PDB file of C-alpha atoms in Angstrom:
ATOM      1  CA  MET A   1     170.994 164.192  86.165  1.00 91.00           C
ATOM      2  CA  SER A   2     171.431 164.609  89.908  1.00 92.00           C
ATOM      3  CA  ALA A   3     173.587 167.756  89.507  1.00 93.00           C
ATOM      4  CA  LEU A   4     171.067 169.336  87.138  1.00 95.00           C
ATOM      5  CA  ALA A   5     168.182 168.378  89.424  1.00 96.00           C
ATOM      6  CA  ARG A   6     169.894 169.750  92.542  1.00 96.00           C
ATOM      7  CA  ASP A   7     170.635 173.046  90.801  1.00 96.00           C
ATOM      8  CA  GLN A   8     167.339 173.585  88.980  1.00 97.00           C
ATOM      9  CA  LEU A   9     164.985 172.264  91.658  1.00 97.00           C
ATOM     10  CA  ALA A  10     166.689 174.342  94.358  1.00 97.00           C
ATOM     11  CA  ARG A  11     165.977 177.432  92.254  1.00 96.00           C
ATOM     12  CA  ASN A  12     162.465 176.367  91.261  1.00 97.00           C
ATOM     13  CA  PRO A  13     160.901 173.690  93.486  1.00 97.00           C
ATOM     14  CA  LYS A  14     157.801 173.680  91.258  1.00 97.00           C
ATOM     15  CA  MET A  15     159.672 172.346  88.247  1.00 98.00           C
ATOM     16  CA  ALA A  16     159.469 168.935  86.610  1.00 98.00           C
ATOM     17  CA  LEU A  17     162.555 167.903  84.631  1.00 98.00           C
ATOM     18  CA  VAL A  18     161.042 166.029  81.693  1.00 97.00           C
ATOM     19  CA  VAL A  19     162.834 163.109  80.058  1.00 96.00           C
ATOM     20  CA  ARG A  20     161.826 161.833  76.613  1.00 96.00           C
ATOM     21  CA  ILE A  21     160.729 158.186  76.498  1.00 95.00           C
ATOM     22  CA  PHE A  22     160.942 155.769  73.589  1.00 96.00           C
ATOM     23  CA  GLU A  23     159.819 152.267  72.719  1.00 96.00           C
ATOM     24  CA  ILE A  24     162.324 149.934  71.078  1.00 98.00           C
ATOM     25  CA  ASN A  25     161.507 146.994  68.817  1.00 97.00           C
ATOM     26  CA  GLU A  26     161.792 143.698  70.696  1.00 96.00           C
ATOM     27  CA  THR A  27     164.255 142.289  68.156  1.00 97.00           C
ATOM     28  CA  ILE A  28     166.911 144.852  69.115  1.00 97.00           C
ATOM     29  CA  LYS A  29     169.494 143.164  71.336  1.00 95.00           C
ATOM     30  CA  LYS A  30     171.426 146.236  72.516  1.00 96.00           C
ATOM     31  CA  MET A  31     169.408 149.123  73.896  1.00 98.00           C
ATOM     32  CA  PRO A  32     170.478 152.628  72.791  1.00 97.00           C
ATOM     33  CA  ARG A  33     172.887 154.306  75.205  1.00 95.00           C
ATOM     34  CA  ASN A  34     173.052 157.724  73.534  1.00 94.00           C
ATOM     35  CA  LYS A  35     171.183 159.878  71.040  1.00 94.00           C
ATOM     36  CA  SER A  36     173.342 158.657  68.165  1.00 94.00           C
ATOM     37  CA  ASP A  37     172.291 155.030  68.802  1.00 97.00           C
ATOM     38  CA  LEU A  38     168.687 156.104  69.258  1.00 97.00           C
ATOM     39  CA  ARG A  39     168.721 158.173  66.059  1.00 96.00           C
ATOM     40  CA  LYS A  40     169.921 155.140  64.057  1.00 97.00           C
ATOM     41  CA  LEU A  41     167.120 152.960  65.432  1.00 98.00           C
ATOM     42  CA  PHE A  42     164.603 155.736  64.903  1.00 95.00           C
ATOM     43  CA  SER A  43     165.570 156.148  61.248  1.00 96.00           C
ATOM     44  CA  LYS A  44     164.998 152.395  60.692  1.00 97.00           C
ATOM     45  CA  GLY A  45     161.600 152.432  62.422  1.00 95.00           C
ATOM     46  CA  MET A  46     163.001 150.285  65.240  1.00 97.00           C
ATOM     47  CA  ALA A  47     162.438 153.030  67.833  1.00 97.00           C
ATOM     48  CA  VAL A  48     159.436 155.314  68.268  1.00 96.00           C
ATOM     49  CA  GLU A  49     158.322 157.959  70.689  1.00 95.00           C
ATOM     50  CA  PHE A  50     156.336 156.504  73.594  1.00 91.00           C
ATOM     51  CA  HIS A  51     152.976 155.100  72.390  1.00 87.00           C
ATOM     52  CA  ALA A  52     153.347 156.710  68.937  1.00 87.00           C
ATOM     53  CA  ARG A  53     151.823 153.660  67.222  1.00 87.00           C
ATOM     54  CA  TYR A  54     149.259 153.118  69.967  1.00 85.00           C
ATOM     55  CA  ASN A  55     147.879 156.549  70.701  1.00 81.00           C
ATOM     56  CA  GLY A  56     149.082 158.832  67.917  1.00 78.00           C
ATOM     57  CA  ASN A  57     150.898 161.849  69.232  1.00 78.00           C
ATOM     58  CA  ALA A  58     149.214 161.946  72.654  1.00 78.00           C
ATOM     59  CA  HIS A  59     152.570 161.755  74.425  1.00 83.00           C
ATOM     60  CA  ALA A  60     154.672 163.512  71.795  1.00 88.00           C
ATOM     61  CA  ILE A  61     157.083 166.216  72.860  1.00 93.00           C
ATOM     62  CA  PRO A  62     157.639 168.942  70.259  1.00 92.00           C
ATOM     63  CA  HIS A  63     160.772 169.257  68.130  1.00 93.00           C
ATOM     64  CA  LEU A  64     161.849 165.622  68.262  1.00 94.00           C
ATOM     65  CA  ASN A  65     164.030 165.793  65.138  1.00 93.00           C
ATOM     66  CA  GLN A  66     165.746 168.926  66.416  1.00 93.00           C
ATOM     67  CA  TRP A  67     166.401 167.195  69.742  1.00 93.00           C
ATOM     68  CA  LEU A  68     167.692 164.003  68.090  1.00 93.00           C
ATOM     69  CA  ASN A  69     170.083 165.948  65.870  1.00 92.00           C
ATOM     70  CA  LYS A  70     171.329 168.432  68.454  1.00 90.00           C
ATOM     71  CA  GLN A  71     174.993 167.886  69.352  1.00 87.00           C
ATOM     72  CA  GLU A  72     175.261 165.751  72.462  1.00 88.00           C
ATOM     73  CA  SER A  73     177.166 167.159  75.425  1.00 84.00           C
ATOM     74  CA  LYS A  74     179.460 164.563  76.955  1.00 78.00           C
ATOM     75  CA  HIS A  75     179.966 166.593  80.120  1.00 79.00           C
ATOM     76  CA  GLN A  76     176.812 168.216  81.368  1.00 86.00           C
ATOM     77  CA  LEU A  77     173.057 167.891  81.061  1.00 91.00           C
ATOM     78  CA  ALA A  78     171.086 171.057  80.505  1.00 92.00           C
ATOM     79  CA  ILE A  79     167.529 172.193  80.033  1.00 94.00           C
ATOM     80  CA  ASP A  80     166.675 172.078  76.346  1.00 92.00           C
ATOM     81  CA  SER A  81     163.374 173.959  76.441  1.00 94.00           C
ATOM     82  CA  PHE A  82     160.277 174.663  78.483  1.00 96.00           C
ATOM     83  CA  LEU A  83     157.110 172.795  77.581  1.00 96.00           C
ATOM     84  CA  LYS A  84     153.517 173.948  77.782  1.00 93.00           C
ATOM     85  CA  PHE A  85     151.140 171.409  79.288  1.00 92.00           C
ATOM     86  CA  SER A  86     148.607 171.657  76.477  1.00 90.00           C
ATOM     87  CA  LYS A  87     147.307 168.097  75.903  1.00 88.00           C
ATOM     88  CA  ARG A  88     145.237 166.348  78.528  1.00 86.00           C
ATOM     89  CA  SER A  89     146.588 162.941  77.476  1.00 86.00           C
ATOM     90  CA  TRP A  90     150.240 163.894  77.988  1.00 89.00           C
ATOM     91  CA  GLU A  91     152.081 161.793  80.595  1.00 88.00           C
ATOM     92  CA  PRO A  92     155.620 163.130  80.687  1.00 90.00           C
ATOM     93  CA  GLN A  93     158.221 161.156  82.603  1.00 92.00           C
ATOM     94  CA  PHE A  94     160.051 163.501  84.934  1.00 95.00           C
ATOM     95  CA  VAL A  95     162.310 164.089  87.909  1.00 97.00           C
ATOM     96  CA  SER A  96     161.067 166.408  90.639  1.00 97.00           C
ATOM     97  CA  LEU A  97     161.200 167.055  94.338  1.00 97.00           C
ATOM     98  CA  ASN A  98     159.127 164.822  96.576  1.00 96.00           C
ATOM     99  CA  SER A  99     156.868 167.786  97.344  1.00 96.00           C
ATOM    100  CA  ILE A 100     154.781 167.086  94.226  1.00 95.00           C
ATOM    101  CA  PRO A 101     151.145 166.172  94.896  1.00 92.00           C
ATOM    102  CA  PHE A 102     150.349 162.676  96.079  1.00 91.00           C
ATOM    103  CA  HIS A 103     148.964 160.245  93.522  1.00 87.00           C
ATOM    104  CA  ASP A 104     145.152 160.402  93.389  1.00 89.00           C
ATOM    105  CA  GLU A 105     144.174 156.787  93.993  1.00 89.00           C
ATOM    106  CA  ASN A 106     140.536 157.404  93.107  1.00 88.00           C
ATOM    107  CA  PHE A 107     141.403 156.976  89.423  1.00 88.00           C
ATOM    108  CA  PRO A 108     141.159 153.398  88.127  1.00 83.00           C
ATOM    109  CA  PHE A 109     143.913 151.628  86.231  1.00 80.00           C
ATOM    110  CA  SER A 110     144.037 152.492  82.544  1.00 76.00           C
ATOM    111  CA  LEU A 111     141.788 155.551  82.806  1.00 71.00           C
ATOM    112  CA  ARG A 112     144.047 158.535  83.468  1.00 80.00           C
ATOM    113  CA  ASP A 113     145.529 156.932  86.578  1.00 76.00           C
ATOM    114  CA  ASN A 114     148.994 158.189  85.544  1.00 78.00           C
ATOM    115  CA  THR A 115     147.886 161.396  83.862  1.00 85.00           C
ATOM    116  CA  VAL A 116     146.085 162.768  86.911  1.00 89.00           C
ATOM    117  CA  LEU A 117     149.348 163.622  88.707  1.00 92.00           C
ATOM    118  CA  ARG A 118     150.476 165.729  85.750  1.00 93.00           C
ATOM    119  CA  TRP A 119     147.057 167.402  85.615  1.00 94.00           C
ATOM    120  CA  GLU A 120     147.356 168.413  89.232  1.00 95.00           C
ATOM    121  CA  MET A 121     150.892 169.672  88.684  1.00 96.00           C
ATOM    122  CA  CYS A 122     149.577 171.820  85.836  1.00 96.00           C
ATOM    123  CA  ARG A 123     146.861 173.217  88.080  1.00 96.00           C
ATOM    124  CA  GLN A 124     149.529 173.941  90.714  1.00 96.00           C
ATOM    125  CA  ASN A 125     151.406 175.869  88.018  1.00 96.00           C
ATOM    126  CA  TYR A 126     154.460 173.630  87.739  1.00 97.00           C
ATOM    127  CA  THR A 127     157.029 174.323  85.032  1.00 97.00           C
ATOM    128  CA  PHE A 128     157.826 171.411  82.693  1.00 97.00           C
ATOM    129  CA  ALA A 129     161.442 171.622  81.480  1.00 98.00           C
ATOM    130  CA  LEU A 130     162.789 169.211  78.871  1.00 97.00           C
ATOM    131  CA  VAL A 131     166.261 167.849  79.601  1.00 95.00           C
ATOM    132  CA  ASN A 132     168.566 167.648  76.592  1.00 92.00           C
ATOM    133  CA  ASP A 133     170.627 164.499  75.892  1.00 92.00           C
ATOM    134  CA  LEU A 134     168.741 162.309  78.350  1.00 93.00           C
ATOM    135  CA  PHE A 135     166.090 159.743  77.475  1.00 96.00           C
ATOM    136  CA  MET A 136     164.513 156.507  78.640  1.00 96.00           C
ATOM    137  CA  ALA A 137     163.605 153.521  76.510  1.00 96.00           C
ATOM    138  CA  HIS A 138     161.893 150.185  76.969  1.00 96.00           C
ATOM    139  CA  ARG A 139     161.473 147.172  74.748  1.00 96.00           C
ATOM    140  CA  LYS A 140     158.213 146.503  72.907  1.00 94.00           C
ATOM    141  CA  ILE A 141     156.398 148.942  70.719  1.00 94.00           C
ATOM    142  CA  LYS A 142     152.745 149.165  71.691  1.00 89.00           C
ATOM    143  CA  THR A 143     150.428 149.289  68.667  1.00 86.00           C
ATOM    144  CA  ALA A 144     146.755 149.649  67.788  1.00 82.00           C
ATOM    145  CA  LEU A 145     146.470 145.870  68.268  1.00 83.00           C
ATOM    146  CA  ASP A 146     146.762 146.532  72.017  1.00 81.00           C
ATOM    147  CA  ILE A 147     143.755 148.884  72.060  1.00 77.00           C
ATOM    148  CA  PRO A 148     140.868 146.358  72.411  1.00 80.00           C
ATOM    149  CA  ARG A 149     142.243 144.950  75.677  1.00 82.00           C
ATOM    150  CA  ALA A 150     142.721 148.450  77.093  1.00 80.00           C
ATOM    151  CA  LYS A 151     139.226 149.545  76.009  1.00 82.00           C
ATOM    152  CA  LYS A 152     137.696 146.501  77.705  1.00 84.00           C
ATOM    153  CA  GLN A 153     139.433 147.434  80.970  1.00 81.00           C
ATOM    154  CA  GLN A 154     138.343 151.052  80.595  1.00 80.00           C
ATOM    155  CA  ARG A 155     134.678 150.118  80.080  1.00 83.00           C
ATOM    156  CA  ARG A 156     134.738 148.149  83.336  1.00 82.00           C
ATOM    157  CA  SER A 157     136.176 151.163  85.172  1.00 84.00           C
ATOM    158  CA  LEU A 158     134.122 153.974  83.652  1.00 87.00           C
ATOM    159  CA  GLU A 159     131.825 154.534  86.627  1.00 91.00           C
ATOM    160  CA  GLN A 160     134.768 154.766  89.023  1.00 91.00           C
ATOM    161  CA  PHE A 161     136.550 157.126  86.610  1.00 91.00           C
ATOM    162  CA  ASN A 162     133.531 159.456  86.353  1.00 92.00           C
ATOM    163  CA  PHE A 163     133.284 159.618  90.146  1.00 95.00           C
ATOM    164  CA  ALA A 164     137.036 160.297  90.458  1.00 94.00           C
ATOM    165  CA  MET A 165     136.854 163.045  87.804  1.00 93.00           C
ATOM    166  CA  LYS A 166     134.008 164.777  89.607  1.00 96.00           C
ATOM    167  CA  LEU A 167     135.949 164.809  92.883  1.00 96.00           C
ATOM    168  CA  PHE A 168     139.158 165.875  91.157  1.00 94.00           C
ATOM    169  CA  GLN A 169     137.576 168.745  89.217  1.00 95.00           C
ATOM    170  CA  HIS A 170     135.887 170.032  92.350  1.00 96.00           C
ATOM    171  CA  ARG A 171     139.152 169.902  94.323  1.00 96.00           C
ATOM    172  CA  MET A 172     141.136 171.622  91.544  1.00 95.00           C
ATOM    173  CA  ASP A 173     138.556 174.387  91.109  1.00 96.00           C
ATOM    174  CA  GLN A 174     138.398 174.911  94.856  1.00 97.00           C
ATOM    175  CA  PHE A 175     142.158 175.081  95.491  1.00 97.00           C
ATOM    176  CA  TYR A 176     143.580 176.331  92.157  1.00 96.00           C
ATOM    177  CA  PRO A 177     140.935 178.481  90.431  1.00 96.00           C
ATOM    178  CA  GLU A 178     143.599 180.777  88.938  1.00 96.00           C
ATOM    179  CA  THR A 179     144.948 178.029  86.638  1.00 95.00           C
ATOM    180  CA  LYS A 180     141.640 176.718  85.319  1.00 93.00           C
ATOM    181  CA  LYS A 181     142.066 178.444  81.947  1.00 93.00           C
ATOM    182  CA  ILE A 182     145.817 177.725  81.692  1.00 93.00           C
ATOM    183  CA  CYS A 183     145.554 173.926  81.763  1.00 94.00           C
ATOM    184  CA  PRO A 184     143.762 171.719  79.226  1.00 91.00           C
ATOM    185  CA  LYS A 185     140.253 170.523  80.057  1.00 87.00           C
ATOM    186  CA  PHE A 186     140.666 167.161  81.714  1.00 86.00           C
ATOM    187  CA  GLY A 187     138.743 164.019  80.910  1.00 78.00           C
ATOM    188  CA  ALA A 188     138.890 160.562  79.377  1.00 69.00           C
TER     189      ALA A 188
END
């Protein structure tokens, strides 16, 4: 990944190299090390795209089956495709330069506190490039059973979130008016 990042980010400092993320059933002893392993788990329902059973396709990246079945390169990572930031709930995991915007700490935990960085990157007109053959995975598949606890936390933080959104929207419209129509409308 470091060679790809050095090359691509030197050419385009406003690029985020996106890595797919998966959740693996807790009963699986050996985590997948390549797409072939991941594909096997996926076909058995033992691996899912990040939060697929918790939040539908909010974090889905297009063409998953194509990506899973594409021949794996043993030698070199490459950019698979460029992704449009079109869903406000999308929280891609990525590699970038450290010149990305700072994290907006006004946003409370569990209410767009991770998404806000990606929103700002969209408003700053970053390019989101999907890396082929590379993925992350963690154990435990989050499901709809986890929603009530999250909703309770969100209700407690709603006032802080609304204040943070107001400040954020104002700042984005002030500094990046040219991308207002390019990026999705932000919100809870």
